[in-house]
Amino acid sequence: MSRATEATTDNHDAAALLKRAAHLDAVDPLARYRDLFVGTDTDLSYLDGNSLGRPLKRTVDDISAFIRDGWGGRLIRGWNEEWLDLPQAIGDQLGRAVLGAAPGQTIIADSTTVVLYKLIRAALAAVDDPARTEIVLDTDNFPTDRYLVEGIAREEGLTLTWIEADPATGVTPEQVRDATGPGTAVVLLSHVAYRSGFLADLRAITGVAHSAGALVVWDLCHSAGSVEIELDAAGVDFAAGCTYKYLNGGPGSPAFAYINARHLPGLQQPIWGWMGRKDAFEMAAGYEPAAGIRGFLSGTPAVFGMLAMRGTLDLIEETGMAAIRQKSLALTAYAVELFEAWLEPLGVALASPREPGLRGSHITLDHPAFRTVTAALWEQDVIPDFRAPQGIRIGLSPLSTGFAEVHRGMAAIHDLLQR
C-alpha cells in the first residue's frame, strides 16, 4: 500500500469511527448526565475516571452552601444536627444505590488502607478455629492490599498463600478453590483488578471461600459505581472501597466499609477511637463499642468528602446501576474498537480481557513508549494514567464520559505513537 493510499485509508477509518462515536452519544440514555459535571464542556479528554472522578457542578454549590450555612452558620451545633449521622446515613444510601446492601451494614470511615486494615483484622478475630492461620491473596492485587496483609501476617505470625494472578486477566474461582483449605482464615481479593480491569466472579468466589470455611474481604475500589454489585445476595462477609473514583467524592474522600449483619454482633475491630464508642461524648474511662456498624468508626468523620459524594449517589439512585453498567460496557467496547483499528497495528497490546462482560470500566494498553507518551498526552489535555512497566489505563466513568471524548483521546495516542 502506498503512503498516500495508507493516509486515505486512515482518514476514512477515522471518519467512520468518529461518526460512530457521534451515533453512540446520540443514542446514549445517560448522555444528558455528562453536562452535570465540571469541565465536560471543554475539549479535554479525561480517561482517568477510575483514579479520580470529575466533580459535579452541584458539588460546587453544595460545598459553598455548607461552608456558608452549615459550618459558618451552625458551627459546632452542626455535629448534633447532622454531621455525626452522616457516616451511617450516606453509608446506607451507598449500600442501597450501589452495593446491594440492606441498611445498617455500610459506613463511611477513614481511608481505604485503614478500612481494609480494620476489616482484615476484624475478620481474623471472627475466626474461631485456631488451626486457620493462613491468608489467601493474589500477586497482582493493588499494592496497599498486599502490603497490609504482609504486615498483618508479620504481626500475627500468620502464613500467606499467594495466588499467581495473570496480570491480563485475574483470579478465578478455580484458583481460589485450589488455594483454600482447612488452614485458610481469610481471603482478600479485588472485585475489579486495578491493572487489567478484570471483573472477578464475586458470587462464585465468595461461595468457594465459604465452602473452605474461610471468610472473604472484597476490595471494591474499581467496581463501586461502575458495575452492579449484590453483596447481601452473594453472602459477602466484608468489603471496602474508595469514593473518589466513580463516586466522585474528591481527592482523599473517605472510604466505606461493608460488614454483613451476621458478623456485627460481637465484632472486634482493632482501632478503638472515641467515635466508635457507645457514647462518644461521655468521655468516660474504658472502651465500650457502639452497637452495630457504628462501632467500626474510630476518629472524627470527614464531612467534606461525604458531602461531595452525595450528588453522585443521588444520580445513581435516579439512573440505577443496571443502566450505568450498560454504559460502561459500551464505553470499553468502543475503546477496544479504537484500539483494534488504530493501536494494535502499531504494536500496542491489550492487557485486559477482550470479552466485555469480563471487564470493569477500564482497559489497559501496553507499549514500551507509553511512559513518554503519557507525559506528552497530559500536555495536550488528554489524560489517561500510566501504570508501570509500560501500561496506559483508559478509565471510563459512565456518568461523565462521552464517546466522542474517548475518540479524541485514543486518536491522540495513535498520533503520538505514529510520530
mmCIF file of N, CA and C in Angstrom, residues 28 30 222-223 225-228 246 321-335 356 359-363 396-399 401 403:
data_model
loop_
_atom_site.group_PDB
_atom_site.id
_atom_site.type_symbol
_atom_site.label_atom_id
_atom_site.label_comp_id
_atom_site.label_asym_id
_atom_site.label_seq_id
_atom_site.Cartn_x
_atom_site.Cartn_y
_atom_site.Cartn_z
ATOM 1 N N ASP A 28 -27.219 7.446 23.513
ATOM 2 C CA ASP A 28 -26.875 7.125 24.899
ATOM 3 C C ASP A 28 -27.927 7.682 25.856
ATOM 4 N N LEU A 30 -27.815 7.983 28.950
ATOM 5 C CA LEU A 30 -27.196 8.704 30.070
ATOM 6 C C LEU A 30 -26.425 9.936 29.609
ATOM 7 N N HIS A 222 -12.405 -0.424 42.426
ATOM 8 C CA HIS A 222 -12.581 -0.208 40.989
ATOM 9 C C HIS A 222 -13.913 -0.745 40.467
ATOM 10 N N SER A 223 -14.800 -1.133 41.359
ATOM 11 C CA SER A 223 -16.108 -1.596 40.897
ATOM 12 C C SER A 223 -17.270 -0.777 41.443
ATOM 13 N N GLY A 225 -19.773 1.780 41.799
ATOM 14 C CA GLY A 225 -20.213 2.869 40.950
ATOM 15 C C GLY A 225 -20.037 2.629 39.472
ATOM 16 N N SER A 226 -19.429 1.495 39.094
ATOM 17 C CA SER A 226 -19.242 1.206 37.667
ATOM 18 C C SER A 226 -19.832 -0.134 37.246
ATOM 19 N N VAL A 227 -19.959 -1.077 38.166
ATOM 20 C CA VAL A 227 -20.581 -2.362 37.857
ATOM 21 C C VAL A 227 -21.613 -2.684 38.935
ATOM 22 N N GLU A 228 -22.544 -3.540 38.589
ATOM 23 C CA GLU A 228 -23.561 -3.941 39.565
ATOM 24 C C GLU A 228 -22.943 -4.856 40.626
ATOM 25 N N TYR A 246 -15.408 6.410 40.903
ATOM 26 C CA TYR A 246 -16.704 6.509 40.238
ATOM 27 C C TYR A 246 -17.777 7.160 41.111
ATOM 28 N N MET A 321 -28.002 1.240 38.761
ATOM 29 C CA MET A 321 -26.708 0.679 38.402
ATOM 30 C C MET A 321 -26.773 -0.150 37.125
ATOM 31 N N ALA A 322 -27.940 -0.711 36.787
ATOM 32 C CA ALA A 322 -28.040 -1.509 35.557
ATOM 33 C C ALA A 322 -27.751 -0.639 34.335
ATOM 34 N N ALA A 323 -28.317 0.566 34.303
ATOM 35 C CA ALA A 323 -28.088 1.468 33.173
ATOM 36 C C ALA A 323 -26.639 1.938 33.142
ATOM 37 N N ILE A 324 -26.063 2.189 34.316
ATOM 38 C CA ILE A 324 -24.667 2.613 34.389
ATOM 39 C C ILE A 324 -23.747 1.512 33.877
ATOM 40 N N ARG A 325 -24.055 0.281 34.238
ATOM 41 C CA ARG A 325 -23.243 -0.842 33.759
ATOM 42 C C ARG A 325 -23.334 -0.978 32.245
ATOM 43 N N GLN A 326 -24.512 -0.790 31.669
ATOM 44 C CA GLN A 326 -24.643 -0.876 30.221
ATOM 45 C C GLN A 326 -23.809 0.190 29.524
ATOM 46 N N LYS A 327 -23.795 1.396 30.089
ATOM 47 C CA LYS A 327 -22.969 2.470 29.508
ATOM 48 C C LYS A 327 -21.482 2.107 29.632
ATOM 49 N N SER A 328 -21.104 1.561 30.768
ATOM 50 C CA SER A 328 -19.712 1.152 30.974
ATOM 51 C C SER A 328 -19.286 0.122 29.930
ATOM 52 N N LEU A 329 -20.134 -0.863 29.698
ATOM 53 C CA LEU A 329 -19.816 -1.895 28.701
ATOM 54 C C LEU A 329 -19.661 -1.282 27.319
ATOM 55 N N ALA A 330 -20.545 -0.341 26.983
ATOM 56 C CA ALA A 330 -20.486 0.295 25.666
ATOM 57 C C ALA A 330 -19.221 1.137 25.520
ATOM 58 N N LEU A 331 -18.838 1.857 26.579
ATOM 59 C CA LEU A 331 -17.630 2.700 26.526
ATOM 60 C C LEU A 331 -16.370 1.858 26.338
ATOM 61 N N THR A 332 -16.217 0.808 27.132
ATOM 62 C CA THR A 332 -15.000 -0.006 26.989
ATOM 63 C C THR A 332 -14.989 -0.754 25.662
ATOM 64 N N ALA A 333 -16.171 -1.158 25.172
ATOM 65 C CA ALA A 333 -16.224 -1.834 23.873
ATOM 66 C C ALA A 333 -15.781 -0.887 22.760
ATOM 67 N N TYR A 334 -16.204 0.379 22.839
ATOM 68 C CA TYR A 334 -15.791 1.348 21.823
ATOM 69 C C TYR A 334 -14.294 1.636 21.929
ATOM 70 N N ALA A 335 -13.777 1.716 23.147
ATOM 71 C CA ALA A 335 -12.340 1.927 23.331
ATOM 72 C C ALA A 335 -11.544 0.770 22.725
ATOM 73 N N PRO A 356 -16.284 -8.182 26.808
ATOM 74 C CA PRO A 356 -16.747 -7.022 27.586
ATOM 75 C C PRO A 356 -17.268 -7.368 28.970
ATOM 76 N N ARG A 359 -14.850 -7.328 31.956
ATOM 77 C CA ARG A 359 -14.148 -6.103 32.295
ATOM 78 C C ARG A 359 -14.983 -5.243 33.236
ATOM 79 N N GLY A 360 -14.279 -4.434 34.031
ATOM 80 C CA GLY A 360 -14.939 -3.366 34.759
ATOM 81 C C GLY A 360 -15.120 -2.191 33.825
ATOM 82 N N SER A 361 -14.729 -0.974 34.259
ATOM 83 C CA SER A 361 -14.926 0.200 33.412
ATOM 84 C C SER A 361 -13.604 0.814 32.959
ATOM 85 N N HIS A 362 -12.549 0.002 32.911
ATOM 86 C CA HIS A 362 -11.305 0.491 32.318
ATOM 87 C C HIS A 362 -10.605 -0.634 31.571
ATOM 88 N N ILE A 363 -9.777 -0.230 30.627
ATOM 89 C CA ILE A 363 -8.913 -1.180 29.933
ATOM 90 C C ILE A 363 -7.473 -0.686 30.070
ATOM 91 N N LEU A 396 -12.982 4.873 32.135
ATOM 92 C CA LEU A 396 -14.165 5.488 31.544
ATOM 93 C C LEU A 396 -15.309 5.503 32.557
ATOM 94 N N SER A 397 -15.591 6.684 33.082
ATOM 95 C CA SER A 397 -16.629 6.832 34.101
ATOM 96 C C SER A 397 -17.974 7.009 33.410
ATOM 97 N N PRO A 398 -18.913 6.084 33.578
ATOM 98 C CA PRO A 398 -20.123 6.074 32.746
ATOM 99 C C PRO A 398 -20.971 7.339 32.801
ATOM 100 N N LEU A 399 -21.058 7.989 33.939
ATOM 101 C CA LEU A 399 -21.919 9.166 34.035
ATOM 102 C C LEU A 399 -21.287 10.415 33.439
ATOM 103 N N THR A 401 -18.370 10.429 31.087
ATOM 104 C CA THR A 401 -17.547 10.233 29.895
ATOM 105 C C THR A 401 -18.425 10.054 28.668
ATOM 106 N N PHE A 403 -18.606 9.332 24.266
ATOM 107 C CA PHE A 403 -17.921 8.523 23.257
ATOM 108 C C PHE A 403 -16.999 9.376 22.380
#
